[in-house]
Amino acid sequence: MIFVTGATGNIGRALLGELDARGAGPLRGLTRDPARAALPDTVETIVGDLATPGSWTPALEGVRALFLPSRLGPDAEIIAAARSAGVERVVLVSSITVQTHPHLGPAAENLAVERLVKDSGMSWTILRPTQFASNTLMWAATIRAGDPVRAPYADTGLPTIHPADIASVARTALTEPGHQEQTYALTGPEPITARQQVEAIAAALGRQVPFTEISRTEARAGMAEVFGPEAADAVLDVTGGAVNDELLTVHDTVERVTGSPARPFHQWAEENAARFR
Ligand SMILES: NC(=O)c1ccc[n+]([C@@H]2O[C@H](COP(=O)([O-])OP(=O)(O)OC[C@H]3O[C@@H](n4cnc5c(N)ncnc54)[C@H](OP(=O)(O)O)[C@@H]3O)[C@@H](O)[C@H]2O)c1
């Protein structure tokens, strides 16, 4: 039995689809909202909230392998519950910022979760992805309205990753030998800038999408309102304000682990064009 938390997310949904297609079942997927979840029929939908362990820990019974994106809930309790239920293997989604920007708050939190997993006694694989192609969905309402996308650091190219590639690496680590006690830095196949991402979405839509570069100060004002000032600064640093060679590096891990090359951003844009229409 494989238990996928974050089952309705960018990675989790692709992961369950891939596990299902390969007959890797039985499978369980966790959601807080079964009405919206629409998981495949072959997946047992578990309704629960990671913040309330009693709501979902009974579903750990019989589970051999756990997929866990970090920081969705109280990770120490989640990992301890998995261990005491007899889970043998855990695949954790952390972040590349653990190695590129360890001084930032979210990176330090991810490192702490990595340590919990390593010390848990379960066998582990840690995935450290860079920024996701799906982050551009934050522009979806603007693009649907025909307004200009406004973003800072327009010409900083980062090797953005397709979430399905993270899912493919996770599927491999959950079901095949040779990935235990491994930490994988995961990126897309090439750097792509915010301006180029908007161009790729425009090409997928078959129409112009205007783009306006804004200053860090302007971007920070809006982001700080939603996420708080520290998180806003952390995001702005890793998307352009304080990038470093390590964050710019393209890693070939996706291809090495899965045997298939990492998917380019334009593929994600084509697959998700309807969400911008
Ligand atoms: N975006 C990036 O650039 C980036 C970069 C590096 C690492 N990461 C990491 O990637 C992970 C996010 O992955 P993703 O994009 O696949 O997720 P996502 O699309 O943001 O979806 C979040 C998922 O988490 C579930 N969830 C949230 N809170 C929950 C709770 N309290 N109890 C149970 N389930 C809960 C949601 O399920 P329901 O709503 O159905 O309950 C949903 O399936 C995070 O660990 C993040 O730190 C992201």
Coordinates of C-alpha atoms and ligand atoms in Angstrom, one line a residue:
M1 CA 0.0 0.0 0.0
I2 CA 1.3 3.4 -1.0
F3 CA -0.2 6.5 0.8
V4 CA 0.1 9.8 -1.0
T5 CA -0.5 13.0 1.0
G6 CA -0.9 16.2 -0.9
A7 CA -2.8 13.9 -3.3
T8 CA -4.8 16.7 -5.1
G9 CA -1.7 18.9 -5.5
N10 CA 0.5 19.6 -8.5
I11 CA 2.8 16.7 -7.7
G12 CA 0.4 14.3 -5.8
R13 CA -2.2 14.2 -8.6
A14 CA 0.4 13.4 -11.2
L15 CA 2.0 10.8 -8.9
L16 CA -1.2 9.0 -8.3
G17 CA -2.0 9.0 -12.0
E18 CA 1.4 7.5 -12.7
L19 CA 1.3 4.9 -9.9
D20 CA -2.2 3.9 -11.1
A21 CA -1.2 3.7 -14.8
R22 CA 1.7 1.4 -13.8
G23 CA -0.4 -0.8 -11.6
A24 CA 1.6 0.1 -8.5
G25 CA -1.5 -0.2 -6.2
P26 CA -3.1 -0.5 -3.8
L27 CA -3.1 3.3 -3.4
R28 CA -4.5 5.7 -0.9
G29 CA -4.7 9.5 -1.3
L30 CA -5.4 12.1 1.3
T31 CA -7.6 15.2 0.9
R32 CA -9.5 17.6 3.2
D33 CA -12.2 18.0 0.5
P34 CA -13.4 14.8 -1.2
A35 CA -16.0 16.7 -3.2
R36 CA -13.2 18.5 -5.1
A37 CA -10.6 15.7 -5.0
A38 CA -11.7 13.6 -8.0
L39 CA -9.0 11.0 -7.5
P40 CA -8.9 8.0 -9.8
D41 CA -11.5 5.3 -8.9
T42 CA -8.7 2.8 -8.1
V43 CA -7.4 5.2 -5.4
E44 CA -8.9 4.9 -1.9
T45 CA -9.8 8.5 -1.0
I46 CA -8.9 9.3 2.7
V47 CA -10.6 12.4 4.1
G48 CA -8.5 14.1 6.8
D49 CA -6.5 17.1 7.8
L50 CA -2.8 16.7 8.4
A51 CA -3.1 19.3 11.1
T52 CA -5.4 16.9 13.0
P53 CA -3.4 13.7 13.1
G54 CA -6.3 11.6 14.5
S55 CA -8.3 12.4 11.4
W56 CA -6.0 10.5 9.0
T57 CA -3.6 8.3 11.0
P58 CA -5.9 5.3 10.9
A59 CA -5.3 5.3 7.2
L60 CA -1.7 4.4 7.8
E61 CA -2.7 0.8 8.6
G62 CA -1.0 -1.5 6.1
V63 CA 0.9 1.3 4.4
R64 CA 4.4 0.4 3.2
A65 CA 5.4 3.6 1.6
L66 CA 4.5 7.3 2.2
F67 CA 4.7 10.3 -0.1
L68 CA 5.0 13.5 2.0
P69 CA 5.4 17.1 0.8
S70 CA 7.0 19.0 3.7
R71 CA 5.3 21.7 5.8
L72 CA 1.7 20.8 4.9
G73 CA 1.1 20.0 8.6
P74 CA 3.0 19.1 11.8
D75 CA 5.8 17.2 10.2
A76 CA 7.3 15.8 13.4
E77 CA 3.9 14.2 14.4
I78 CA 3.2 13.0 10.9
I79 CA 6.6 11.3 10.6
A80 CA 6.4 9.8 14.1
A81 CA 2.9 8.4 13.3
A82 CA 4.1 6.9 10.1
R83 CA 7.0 5.2 11.9
S84 CA 4.9 3.8 14.6
A85 CA 2.4 2.5 12.1
G86 CA 5.1 0.4 10.5
V87 CA 5.7 2.5 7.3
E88 CA 9.0 1.3 5.8
R89 CA 9.8 4.0 3.2
V90 CA 9.1 7.7 2.9
V91 CA 9.7 10.1 0.0
L92 CA 9.8 13.7 1.2
V93 CA 9.4 16.8 -1.0
S94 CA 11.8 19.4 0.4
S95 CA 13.3 22.3 -1.6
I96 CA 16.5 23.1 -3.4
T97 CA 16.7 26.2 -1.3
V98 CA 18.0 23.9 1.5
Q99 CA 21.3 23.8 -0.5
T100 CA 21.1 27.2 -2.3
H101 CA 19.8 29.5 0.4
P102 CA 20.1 27.7 3.7
H103 CA 20.0 31.0 5.7
L104 CA 16.4 31.7 4.6
G105 CA 13.6 30.7 7.0
P106 CA 11.7 28.3 4.8
A107 CA 14.9 26.5 3.8
A108 CA 15.9 26.1 7.5
E109 CA 12.4 24.6 8.2
N110 CA 12.8 22.2 5.3
L111 CA 16.2 21.2 6.5
A112 CA 14.7 20.4 9.9
V113 CA 12.1 18.2 8.3
E114 CA 14.7 16.4 6.3
R115 CA 16.5 15.7 9.6
L116 CA 13.4 14.3 11.1
V117 CA 12.9 11.9 8.2
K118 CA 16.6 10.8 8.2
D119 CA 16.4 10.1 12.0
S120 CA 13.0 8.4 11.8
G121 CA 14.3 4.9 11.3
M122 CA 12.3 4.6 8.0
S123 CA 14.2 4.4 4.8
W124 CA 14.0 7.7 3.0
T125 CA 14.4 9.6 -0.3
I126 CA 14.6 13.4 -0.2
L127 CA 13.5 15.4 -3.2
R128 CA 14.8 19.0 -3.5
P129 CA 13.0 20.6 -6.4
T130 CA 13.6 24.1 -7.7
Q131 CA 10.6 26.4 -8.5
F132 CA 7.6 24.7 -10.1
A133 CA 6.3 25.6 -13.6
S134 CA 2.8 25.6 -11.9
N135 CA 3.8 28.7 -9.9
T136 CA 2.8 30.7 -13.0
L137 CA -0.8 29.8 -12.2
M138 CA -0.6 32.9 -9.9
W139 CA -0.9 34.8 -13.2
A140 CA -4.0 32.9 -14.4
A141 CA -6.7 35.3 -13.4
T142 CA -4.7 38.3 -14.8
I143 CA -4.2 36.5 -18.1
R144 CA -7.8 35.4 -18.3
A145 CA -8.8 39.0 -17.8
G146 CA -6.5 40.1 -20.6
D147 CA -4.4 42.3 -18.2
P148 CA -0.6 42.5 -18.3
V149 CA 1.3 40.1 -16.2
R150 CA 3.4 42.2 -13.7
A151 CA 6.5 40.5 -12.3
P152 CA 10.0 41.5 -11.0
Y153 CA 13.3 40.1 -12.2
A154 CA 11.9 39.6 -15.7
D155 CA 15.1 38.3 -17.3
T156 CA 16.5 36.1 -14.6
G157 CA 16.4 32.5 -16.0
L158 CA 15.9 29.7 -13.5
P159 CA 15.6 25.9 -14.4
T160 CA 11.9 25.7 -13.5
I161 CA 10.6 22.1 -13.1
H162 CA 7.4 20.5 -14.4
P163 CA 5.7 19.0 -11.3
A164 CA 5.0 15.8 -13.3
D165 CA 8.8 15.3 -13.3
I166 CA 8.9 15.5 -9.5
A167 CA 6.1 13.0 -9.5
S168 CA 8.0 10.6 -11.8
V169 CA 11.1 10.8 -9.6
A170 CA 8.8 10.2 -6.5
R171 CA 7.1 7.2 -8.2
T172 CA 10.5 5.7 -9.0
A173 CA 11.7 6.2 -5.5
L174 CA 8.5 4.7 -4.0
T175 CA 8.4 1.6 -6.2
E176 CA 11.9 0.7 -7.3
P177 CA 15.1 -0.2 -5.4
G178 CA 18.3 1.9 -5.4
H179 CA 16.9 5.2 -4.2
Q180 CA 17.0 4.8 -0.5
E181 CA 19.0 7.2 1.5
Q182 CA 19.4 9.5 -1.5
T183 CA 18.9 13.3 -1.7
Y184 CA 18.0 14.5 -5.2
A185 CA 18.3 18.1 -6.4
L186 CA 15.6 18.3 -9.2
T187 CA 15.4 21.0 -11.9
G188 CA 13.9 21.4 -15.4
P189 CA 16.1 21.0 -18.5
E190 CA 17.0 24.6 -19.1
P191 CA 16.8 28.1 -17.5
I192 CA 13.6 30.1 -18.4
T193 CA 12.9 33.7 -17.4
A194 CA 9.5 35.1 -16.3
R195 CA 9.3 37.0 -19.6
Q196 CA 9.9 33.7 -21.5
Q197 CA 7.3 31.9 -19.4
V198 CA 4.7 34.5 -20.3
E199 CA 5.7 34.1 -24.0
A200 CA 5.3 30.3 -23.7
I201 CA 1.9 30.7 -22.2
A202 CA 0.9 33.2 -24.9
A203 CA 2.1 30.8 -27.6
A204 CA 0.0 28.0 -26.0
L205 CA -3.0 30.3 -26.0
G206 CA -2.4 31.5 -29.5
R207 CA -2.7 35.2 -28.5
Q208 CA -0.6 38.0 -27.1
V209 CA -0.1 38.2 -23.3
P210 CA 1.3 41.6 -22.3
F211 CA 4.1 41.7 -19.7
T212 CA 5.3 44.6 -17.5
E213 CA 8.4 44.3 -15.3
I214 CA 7.9 45.8 -11.9
S215 CA 10.4 46.7 -9.2
R216 CA 11.2 44.5 -6.1
T217 CA 9.6 47.2 -3.9
E218 CA 6.4 47.1 -5.9
A219 CA 6.2 43.3 -6.0
R220 CA 7.1 43.1 -2.3
A221 CA 4.2 45.3 -1.2
G222 CA 1.6 43.0 -2.7
M223 CA 3.3 39.8 -1.6
A224 CA 3.9 40.9 2.0
E225 CA 0.2 41.6 2.4
V226 CA -0.6 38.0 1.5
F227 CA 2.4 36.0 2.9
G228 CA 4.0 38.4 5.4
P229 CA 7.3 40.4 4.9
E230 CA 9.7 37.6 5.7
A231 CA 8.2 35.1 3.3
A232 CA 7.9 37.8 0.6
D233 CA 11.6 38.6 0.9
A234 CA 12.5 34.9 0.8
V235 CA 10.5 34.4 -2.4
L236 CA 11.9 37.5 -4.0
D237 CA 15.5 36.5 -3.2
V238 CA 15.1 33.1 -4.7
T239 CA 13.3 34.3 -7.9
G240 CA 15.9 37.0 -8.7
G241 CA 17.1 39.2 -5.9
A242 CA 19.8 36.9 -4.6
V243 CA 20.1 34.0 -7.0
N244 CA 23.5 32.2 -7.0
D245 CA 25.3 29.7 -9.2
E246 CA 23.8 26.7 -7.4
L247 CA 20.2 27.9 -8.0
L248 CA 21.0 28.6 -11.7
T249 CA 22.5 25.1 -12.2
V250 CA 20.6 22.6 -14.4
H251 CA 20.7 19.1 -12.8
D252 CA 20.2 16.0 -14.8
T253 CA 18.7 14.0 -11.9
V254 CA 15.2 13.6 -13.5
E255 CA 16.7 11.8 -16.5
R256 CA 19.1 9.8 -14.4
V257 CA 16.4 8.6 -12.1
T258 CA 13.5 8.1 -14.5
G259 CA 15.2 7.5 -17.8
S260 CA 13.2 10.3 -19.4
P261 CA 14.5 13.9 -20.0
A262 CA 13.0 16.6 -17.8
R263 CA 10.0 18.3 -19.5
P264 CA 10.5 21.9 -20.8
F265 CA 8.3 24.7 -19.6
H266 CA 6.5 25.1 -22.9
Q267 CA 5.1 21.5 -22.4
W268 CA 3.6 22.5 -19.1
A269 CA 2.1 25.6 -20.7
E270 CA 0.6 23.6 -23.5
E271 CA -0.9 21.0 -21.1
N272 CA -2.3 23.7 -18.9
A273 CA -3.4 26.3 -21.4
A274 CA -7.1 25.9 -20.5
R275 CA -6.4 27.2 -17.1
F276 CA -5.3 30.6 -18.6
R277 CA -8.3 30.9 -21.0
Ligands
LIG1 N1 6.0 25.7 -5.6 C1 7.4 25.7 -5.6 O1 8.1 26.4 -6.3 C2 8.0 24.7 -4.6 C3 9.4 24.6 -4.7 C4 10.1 23.7 -3.8 C5 9.3 22.9 -3.0 N2 7.9 23.1 -2.9 C6 7.1 22.2 -2.0 O2 6.2 21.4 -2.8 C7 5.1 21.1 -2.0 C8 3.8 21.5 -2.6 O3 3.5 20.6 -3.6 P1 2.3 20.8 -4.7 O4 2.6 22.0 -5.5 O5 2.1 19.5 -5.3 O6 1.1 21.1 -3.7 P2 -0.1 22.1 -4.0 O7 -0.5 22.0 -5.5 O8 0.2 23.4 -3.4 O9 -1.3 21.4 -3.2 C9 -1.3 21.3 -1.8 C10 -1.7 19.9 -1.4 O10 -1.5 19.8 0.0 C11 -2.8 19.3 0.5 N3 -2.9 19.9 1.9 C12 -2.6 21.2 2.2 N4 -2.8 21.4 3.5 C13 -3.3 20.2 4.0 C14 -3.7 19.8 5.3 N5 -3.7 20.6 6.4 N6 -4.0 18.5 5.4 C15 -4.1 17.6 4.4 N7 -3.7 18.0 3.1 C16 -3.3 19.3 2.9 C17 -3.8 19.8 -0.4 O11 -4.9 18.9 -0.3 P3 -6.5 19.2 -0.2 O12 -6.6 20.7 -0.5 O13 -7.1 18.3 -1.2 O14 -6.8 18.9 1.2 C18 -3.1 19.6 -1.8 O15 -3.2 18.3 -2.2 C19 5.3 21.8 -0.6 O16 5.9 20.9 0.3 C20 6.3 22.9 -1.0 O17 7.1 23.3 0.1 C21 7.3 23.9 -3.7

